[in-house]
XYZ file of C-alpha atoms in Angstrom:
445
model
C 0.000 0.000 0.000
C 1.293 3.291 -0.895
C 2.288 5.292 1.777
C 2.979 8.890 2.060
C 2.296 12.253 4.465
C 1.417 15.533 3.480
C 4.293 18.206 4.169
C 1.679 21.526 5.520
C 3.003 24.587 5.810
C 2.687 25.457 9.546
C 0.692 27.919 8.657
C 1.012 31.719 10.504
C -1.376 34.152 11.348
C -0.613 37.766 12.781
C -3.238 40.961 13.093
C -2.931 43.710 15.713
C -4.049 43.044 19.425
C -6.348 45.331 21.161
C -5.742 49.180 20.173
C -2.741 49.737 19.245
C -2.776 50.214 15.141
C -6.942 50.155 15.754
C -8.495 47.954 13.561
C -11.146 47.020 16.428
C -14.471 47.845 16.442
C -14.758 51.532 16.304
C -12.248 51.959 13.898
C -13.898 50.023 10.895
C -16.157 51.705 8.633
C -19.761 49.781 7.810
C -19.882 46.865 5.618
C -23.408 47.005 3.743
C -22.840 46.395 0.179
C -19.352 47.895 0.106
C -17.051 46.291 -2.465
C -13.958 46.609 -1.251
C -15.489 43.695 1.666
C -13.624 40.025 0.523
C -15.872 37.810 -0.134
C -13.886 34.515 -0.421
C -13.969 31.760 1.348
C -12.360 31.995 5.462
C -10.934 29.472 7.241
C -12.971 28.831 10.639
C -9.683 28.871 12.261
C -8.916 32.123 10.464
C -11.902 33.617 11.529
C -11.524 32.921 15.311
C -8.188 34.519 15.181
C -8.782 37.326 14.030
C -11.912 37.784 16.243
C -9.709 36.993 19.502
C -6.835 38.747 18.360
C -8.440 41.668 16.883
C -11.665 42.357 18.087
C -12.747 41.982 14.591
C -16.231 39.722 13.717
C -16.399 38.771 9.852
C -18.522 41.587 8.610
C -15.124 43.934 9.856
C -12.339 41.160 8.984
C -13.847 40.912 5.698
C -13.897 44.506 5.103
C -10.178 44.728 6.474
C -8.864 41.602 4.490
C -10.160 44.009 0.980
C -8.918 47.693 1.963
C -5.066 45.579 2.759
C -5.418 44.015 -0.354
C -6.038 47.663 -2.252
C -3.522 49.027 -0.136
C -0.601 46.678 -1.130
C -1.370 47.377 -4.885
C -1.103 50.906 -4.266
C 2.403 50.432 -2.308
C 3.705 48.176 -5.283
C 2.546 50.987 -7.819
C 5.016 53.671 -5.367
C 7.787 51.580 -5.094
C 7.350 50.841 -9.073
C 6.907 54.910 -10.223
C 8.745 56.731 -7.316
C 11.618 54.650 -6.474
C 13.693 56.213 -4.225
C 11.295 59.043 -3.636
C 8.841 56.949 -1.525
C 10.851 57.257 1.878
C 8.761 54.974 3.794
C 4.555 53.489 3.614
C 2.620 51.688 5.639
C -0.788 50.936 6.206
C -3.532 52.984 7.791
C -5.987 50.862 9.567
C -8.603 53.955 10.747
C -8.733 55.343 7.104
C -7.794 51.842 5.247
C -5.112 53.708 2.779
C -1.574 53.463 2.279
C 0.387 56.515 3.745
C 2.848 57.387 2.065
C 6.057 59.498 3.476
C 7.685 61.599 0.135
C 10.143 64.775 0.741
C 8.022 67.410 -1.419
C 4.860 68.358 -2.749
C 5.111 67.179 -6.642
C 5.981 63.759 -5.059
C 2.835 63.845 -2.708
C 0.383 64.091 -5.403
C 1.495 61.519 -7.361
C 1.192 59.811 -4.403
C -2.609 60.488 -3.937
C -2.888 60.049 -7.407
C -2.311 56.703 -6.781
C -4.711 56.561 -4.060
C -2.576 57.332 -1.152
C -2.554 59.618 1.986
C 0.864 61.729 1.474
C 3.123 62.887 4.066
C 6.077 65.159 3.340
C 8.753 64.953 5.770
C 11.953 66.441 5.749
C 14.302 62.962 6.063
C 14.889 61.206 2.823
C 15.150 57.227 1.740
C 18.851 57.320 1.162
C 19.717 59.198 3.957
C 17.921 56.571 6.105
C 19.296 53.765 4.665
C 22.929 54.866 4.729
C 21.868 55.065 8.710
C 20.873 51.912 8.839
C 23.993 50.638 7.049
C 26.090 52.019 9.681
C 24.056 50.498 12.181
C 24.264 47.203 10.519
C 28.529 47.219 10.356
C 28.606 48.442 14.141
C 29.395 46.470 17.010
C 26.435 46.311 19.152
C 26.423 45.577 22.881
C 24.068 43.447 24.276
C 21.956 45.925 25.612
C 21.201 47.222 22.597
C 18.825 44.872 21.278
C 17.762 45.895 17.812
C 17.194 48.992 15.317
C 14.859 49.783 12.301
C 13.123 52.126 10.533
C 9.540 52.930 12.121
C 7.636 53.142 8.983
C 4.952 55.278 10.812
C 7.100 57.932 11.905
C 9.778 57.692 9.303
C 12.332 57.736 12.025
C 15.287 54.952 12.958
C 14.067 53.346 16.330
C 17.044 51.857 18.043
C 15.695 49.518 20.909
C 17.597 48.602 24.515
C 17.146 46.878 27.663
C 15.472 48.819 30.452
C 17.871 51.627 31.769
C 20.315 51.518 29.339
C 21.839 53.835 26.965
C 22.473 53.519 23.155
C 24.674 57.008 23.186
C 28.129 55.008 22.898
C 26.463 52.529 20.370
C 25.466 55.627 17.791
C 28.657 57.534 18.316
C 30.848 54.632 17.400
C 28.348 53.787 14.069
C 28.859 57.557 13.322
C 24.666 57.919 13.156
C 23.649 61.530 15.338
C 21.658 60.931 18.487
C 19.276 63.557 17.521
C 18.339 61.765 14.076
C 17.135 58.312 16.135
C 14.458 57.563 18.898
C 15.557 55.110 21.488
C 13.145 52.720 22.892
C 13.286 50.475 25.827
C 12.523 46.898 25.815
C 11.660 44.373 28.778
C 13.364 41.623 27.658
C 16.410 40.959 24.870
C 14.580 38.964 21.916
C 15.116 35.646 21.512
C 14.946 32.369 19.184
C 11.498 30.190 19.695
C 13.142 26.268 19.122
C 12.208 24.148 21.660
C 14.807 21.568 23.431
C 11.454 18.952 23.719
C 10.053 16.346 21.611
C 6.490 16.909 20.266
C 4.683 17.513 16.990
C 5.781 19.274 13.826
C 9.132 18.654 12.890
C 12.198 17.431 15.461
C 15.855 18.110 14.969
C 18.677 15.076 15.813
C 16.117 13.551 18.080
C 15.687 16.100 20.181
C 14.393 20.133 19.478
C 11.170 20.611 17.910
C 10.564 23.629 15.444
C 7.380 24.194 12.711
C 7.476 23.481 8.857
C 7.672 26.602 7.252
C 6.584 26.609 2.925
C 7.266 23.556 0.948
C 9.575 24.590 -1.765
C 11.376 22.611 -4.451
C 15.063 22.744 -5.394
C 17.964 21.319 -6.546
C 18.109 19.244 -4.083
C 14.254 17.760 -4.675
C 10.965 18.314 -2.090
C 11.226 19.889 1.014
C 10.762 23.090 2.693
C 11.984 26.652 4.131
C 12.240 26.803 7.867
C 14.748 28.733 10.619
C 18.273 28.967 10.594
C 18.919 28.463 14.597
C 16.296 25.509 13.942
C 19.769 23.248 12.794
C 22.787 22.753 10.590
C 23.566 21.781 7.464
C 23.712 17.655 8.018
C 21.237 17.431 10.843
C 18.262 15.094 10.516
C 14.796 15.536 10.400
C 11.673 13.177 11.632
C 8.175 14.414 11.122
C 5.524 12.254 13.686
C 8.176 10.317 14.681
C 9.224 9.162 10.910
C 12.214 9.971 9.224
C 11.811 12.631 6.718
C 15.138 13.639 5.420
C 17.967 16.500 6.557
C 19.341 20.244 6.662
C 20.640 20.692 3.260
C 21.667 24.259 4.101
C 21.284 26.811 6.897
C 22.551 30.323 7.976
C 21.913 31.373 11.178
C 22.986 34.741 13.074
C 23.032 37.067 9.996
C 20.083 35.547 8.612
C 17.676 33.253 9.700
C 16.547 30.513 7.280
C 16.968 26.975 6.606
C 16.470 24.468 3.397
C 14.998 20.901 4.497
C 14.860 18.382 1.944
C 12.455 15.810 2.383
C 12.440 12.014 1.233
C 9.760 10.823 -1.332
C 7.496 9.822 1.583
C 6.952 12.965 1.714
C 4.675 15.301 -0.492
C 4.861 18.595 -0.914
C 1.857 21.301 -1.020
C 0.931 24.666 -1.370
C -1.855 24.479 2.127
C -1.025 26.194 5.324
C -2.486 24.666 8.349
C -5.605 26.862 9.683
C -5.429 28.965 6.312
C -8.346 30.068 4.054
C -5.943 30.292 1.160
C -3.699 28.377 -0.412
C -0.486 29.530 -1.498
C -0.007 31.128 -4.348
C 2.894 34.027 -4.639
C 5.256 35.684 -2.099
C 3.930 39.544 -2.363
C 5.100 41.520 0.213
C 2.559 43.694 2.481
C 2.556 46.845 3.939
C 3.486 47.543 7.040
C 0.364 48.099 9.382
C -1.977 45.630 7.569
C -2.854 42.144 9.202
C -0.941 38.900 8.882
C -1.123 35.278 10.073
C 1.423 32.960 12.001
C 1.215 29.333 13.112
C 3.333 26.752 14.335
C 3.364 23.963 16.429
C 2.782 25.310 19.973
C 0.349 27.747 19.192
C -1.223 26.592 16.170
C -2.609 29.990 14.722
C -2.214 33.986 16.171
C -2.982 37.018 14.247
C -1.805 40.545 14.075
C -0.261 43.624 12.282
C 2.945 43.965 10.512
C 5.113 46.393 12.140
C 8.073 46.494 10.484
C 10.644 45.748 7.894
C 13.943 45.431 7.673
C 15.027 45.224 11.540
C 17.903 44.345 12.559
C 17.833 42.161 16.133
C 20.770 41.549 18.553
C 20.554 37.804 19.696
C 22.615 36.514 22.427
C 23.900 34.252 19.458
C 24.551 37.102 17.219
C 23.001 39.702 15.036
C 20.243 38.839 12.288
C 19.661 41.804 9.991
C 16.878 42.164 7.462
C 13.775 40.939 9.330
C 10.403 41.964 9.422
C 8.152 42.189 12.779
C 4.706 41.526 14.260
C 2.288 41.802 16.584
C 1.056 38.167 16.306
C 2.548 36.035 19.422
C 4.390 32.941 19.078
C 6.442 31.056 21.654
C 9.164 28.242 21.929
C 8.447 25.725 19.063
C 7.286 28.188 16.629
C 10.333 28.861 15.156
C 10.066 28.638 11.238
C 6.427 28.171 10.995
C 4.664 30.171 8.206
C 3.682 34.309 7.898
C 1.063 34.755 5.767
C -0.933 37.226 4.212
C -3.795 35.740 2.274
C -2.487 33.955 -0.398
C 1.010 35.334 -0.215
C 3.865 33.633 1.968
C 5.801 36.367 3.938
C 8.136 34.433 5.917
C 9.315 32.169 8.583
C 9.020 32.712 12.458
C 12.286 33.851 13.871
C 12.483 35.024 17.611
C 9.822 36.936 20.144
C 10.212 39.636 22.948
C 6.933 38.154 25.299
C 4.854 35.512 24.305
C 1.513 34.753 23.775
C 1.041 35.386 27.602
C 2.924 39.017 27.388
C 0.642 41.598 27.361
C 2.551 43.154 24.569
C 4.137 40.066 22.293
C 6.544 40.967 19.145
C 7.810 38.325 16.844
C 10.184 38.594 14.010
C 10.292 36.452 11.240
C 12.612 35.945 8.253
C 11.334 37.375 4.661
C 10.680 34.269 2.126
C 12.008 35.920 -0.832
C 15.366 36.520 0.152
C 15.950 33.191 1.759
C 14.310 31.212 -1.814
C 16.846 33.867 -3.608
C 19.073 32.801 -1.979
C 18.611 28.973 -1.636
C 17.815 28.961 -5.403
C 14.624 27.285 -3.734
C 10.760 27.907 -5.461
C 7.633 28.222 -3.626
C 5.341 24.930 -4.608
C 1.990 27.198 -5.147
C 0.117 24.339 -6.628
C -1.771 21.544 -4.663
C 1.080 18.914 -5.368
C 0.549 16.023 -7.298
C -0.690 12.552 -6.188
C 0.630 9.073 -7.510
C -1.246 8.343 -10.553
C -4.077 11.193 -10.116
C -7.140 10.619 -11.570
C -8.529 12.746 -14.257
C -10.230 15.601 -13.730
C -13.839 15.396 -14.717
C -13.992 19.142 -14.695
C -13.105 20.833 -18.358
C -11.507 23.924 -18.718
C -13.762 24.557 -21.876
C -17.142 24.649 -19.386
C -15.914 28.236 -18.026
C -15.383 31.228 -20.024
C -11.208 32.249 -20.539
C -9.975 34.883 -19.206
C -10.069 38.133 -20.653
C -7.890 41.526 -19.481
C -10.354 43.902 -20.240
C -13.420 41.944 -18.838
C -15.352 43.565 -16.193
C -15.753 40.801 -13.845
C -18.295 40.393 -10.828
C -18.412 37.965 -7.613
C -19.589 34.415 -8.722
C -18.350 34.652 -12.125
C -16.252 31.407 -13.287
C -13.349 31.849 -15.695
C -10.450 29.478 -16.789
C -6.921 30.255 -16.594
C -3.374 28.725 -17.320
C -5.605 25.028 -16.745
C -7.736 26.285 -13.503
C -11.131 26.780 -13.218
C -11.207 30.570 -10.764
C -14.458 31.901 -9.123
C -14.597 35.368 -8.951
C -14.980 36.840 -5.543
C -14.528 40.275 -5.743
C -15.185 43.147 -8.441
C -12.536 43.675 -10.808
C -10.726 43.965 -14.090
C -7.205 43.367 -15.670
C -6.429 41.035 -12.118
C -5.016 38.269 -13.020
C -6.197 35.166 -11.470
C -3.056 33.284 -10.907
C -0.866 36.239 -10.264
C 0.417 37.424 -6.443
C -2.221 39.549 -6.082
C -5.282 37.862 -6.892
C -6.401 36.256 -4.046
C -8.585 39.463 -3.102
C -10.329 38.664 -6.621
C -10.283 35.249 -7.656
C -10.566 31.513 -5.939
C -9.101 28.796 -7.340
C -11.180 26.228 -8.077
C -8.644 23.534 -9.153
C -7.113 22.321 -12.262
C -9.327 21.452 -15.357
């Protein structure tokens, strides 16, 4: 008998908890008939998160869910026309709009042009990142714990432990005092593997992290996890069977991993308490909701609060990761961030748990590591030994067509998929990143 088990991504949820970016109940707008609502399917599992996490019942998750989705297109138009004039963006979650930070007026109406609140401030892009740079080659003490740029302020935030100073840390990076706000933090961040047995995924017998996306590569099947999870060489069992080893890892600079399974294993594009399945890696903006799971607390949601940041470890300094609200604790390490139907990354280290009143995690981007790993996403279902047909044709839905006005419950074929339309649009393609606002898959034909 053929035998086999399905590698999940362990799926992650994260959205804002209680008031701080307000997307509770005051702060969204009436549903009614409003378009911009998604009206795809959502996960049960989904759903309670974001209504324990959030505050947020589906009428208001649903409306949130659309207004991020409209948001991130807008950011990806920015980055794409203004370059280096869009200092910083993120996510508005009282008006549902981007905000975008530009240096001058001209700038700032291109920026509403494009459907954008516009800020002028006086600090440029470059001039930010060349701070962070010189952040980044500096020797920081362990009190300092981390830096980044606060997207909401459009300020470098440089973080410590409670009564201590980052005045010798910025005077040897060369970066002014004045040009930085320093923050205090209750506790040093640190790495979520587990030194126990359990669920998910184990390491040499012993510590247990979460399955992040199955990926192919080179090397075959597998998938994208943590760095500190293990090293290149160490094995892997998956409910107590072995599933295969570490073919690479890098872990403190960055913080992801490349597992390659063994054919027992099979390789999808589902996350684990997820409505959608996974089908692109498009970045969102800082301030809208994500999703985090893992294998000690199986789904958490809240807001993205930051890219790029650079955190100290006590095993060394990981640069380049991206922060949120949504808690994880020991065990969660590598488990999925997602953001509908786009993967975001892989749980890295917290500062509180799910039992702090104020949790942070950090997690490792996806598309660097699969740069980097030559590794690809698997965004299709996977494929079963000797499927059966299916009975479904493509030629019993209408193709595709960019300038087709489409409406919710219209069915289209695409690139051998049958798509349900679940959202107004036109010119979205139905298999591209940003789709999953628009269109359901509704499997191959």
């Amino acid at each position: 008998m053929y035998s086999r088990f399905t590698v999940l991504a362990a799926a992650a949820a994260a959205l804002v908890v209680g008031g701080a970016v307000a997307l509770g109940t005051s702060a969204v707008d009436p549903i009614g008939a409003d378009p911009v609502a998604y009206s795809g399917p959502l996960d049960p599992a989904m759903l309670q998160a974001y209504q324990r996490d959030l505050g947020l019942n589906e009428s208001q998750a649903r409306y949130a869910i659309g207004a991020e989705a409209k948001a991130t297109q807008v950011e990806q138009r920015l980055q794409r026309e203004l370059g280096a004039g869009l200092a910083s963006s993120y996510y508005n979650a009282g008006s549902h709009k981007l905000v975008a930070h530009v240096n001058d007026e001209a700038t700032a109406t291109q920026a509403r042009a494009a459907g954008a609140e516009a800020k002028v401030v006086p600090v440029t892009g470059r001039q930010l990142r060349a701070d962070l740079a010189k952040l980044d080659a500096a020797q920081a003490p362990k009190s300092v714990t981390g830096w980044y740029l606060d997207a909401t302020t459009n300020k470098i935030t440089v973080t410590v432990l409670k009564g201590a100073s980052a005045d010798a840390f910025l005077a040897t990076a060369g970066v002014a005092k004045d040009s930085v706000a320093v923050r205090e933090s209750d506790a040093a961040p640190q790495t979520t593997a587990d030194l126990v047995g359990g669920i998910a995924y184990n390491i040499n017998g012993s510590s247990r992290c979460s399955i992040g996306f199955p990926v192919t590569s080179g090397s075959g099947g597998g998938f994208v996890s943590a760095g500190h999870c293990g090293t290149a060489g160490s094995s892997v069992t998956i409910g107590g069977q072995a599933a295969g080893s570490f073919t690479a890892s890098r872990f403190p600079g960055n913080d992801w991993s490349l597992i390659t399974t063994n054919a027992t294993f099979k390789p999808t594009n589902r996350v684990q308490g997820h409505s959608s399945a996974i089908t692109g890696s498009t970045e969102i903006a800082v301030g809208a909701s994500i999703c985090r799971a893992g294998s000690t607390n199986a789904y958490t949601c809240g807001v993205l609060q930051g890219k790029s940041e650079t955190v100290n470890y006590p095993q060394g300094s990981v640069a380049g990761l991206h922060r949120m609200s949504a808690c994880a604790d020991p065990g969660d390490s590598g488990g999925s961030v997602v953001a509908g139907a786009n993967a975001q990354g892989m749980t890295s280290g917290i500062s509180g748990g799910c039992a702090s009143g104020n949790p942070q995690t950090w997690f490792q981007p996806v598309n660097p590591a699969l740069s980097a790993l030559g590794a690809k996403l698997v965004t299709g279902a996977g494929t079963e030994p000797n499927p059966e047909p299916n009975p479904q044709p493509c030629a019993a839905a209408t193709p595709w067509n960019v300038g087709t006005a489409y409406q919710p419950g219209d069915l289209i074929s695409h690139n051998g998929h049958v798509y349900k339309a679940t959202y107004w649009s036109t010119g979205v393609q139905p298999d591209s990143p940003v789709a999953w606002s628009s269109w359901a898959d509704q499997g191959a034909c």
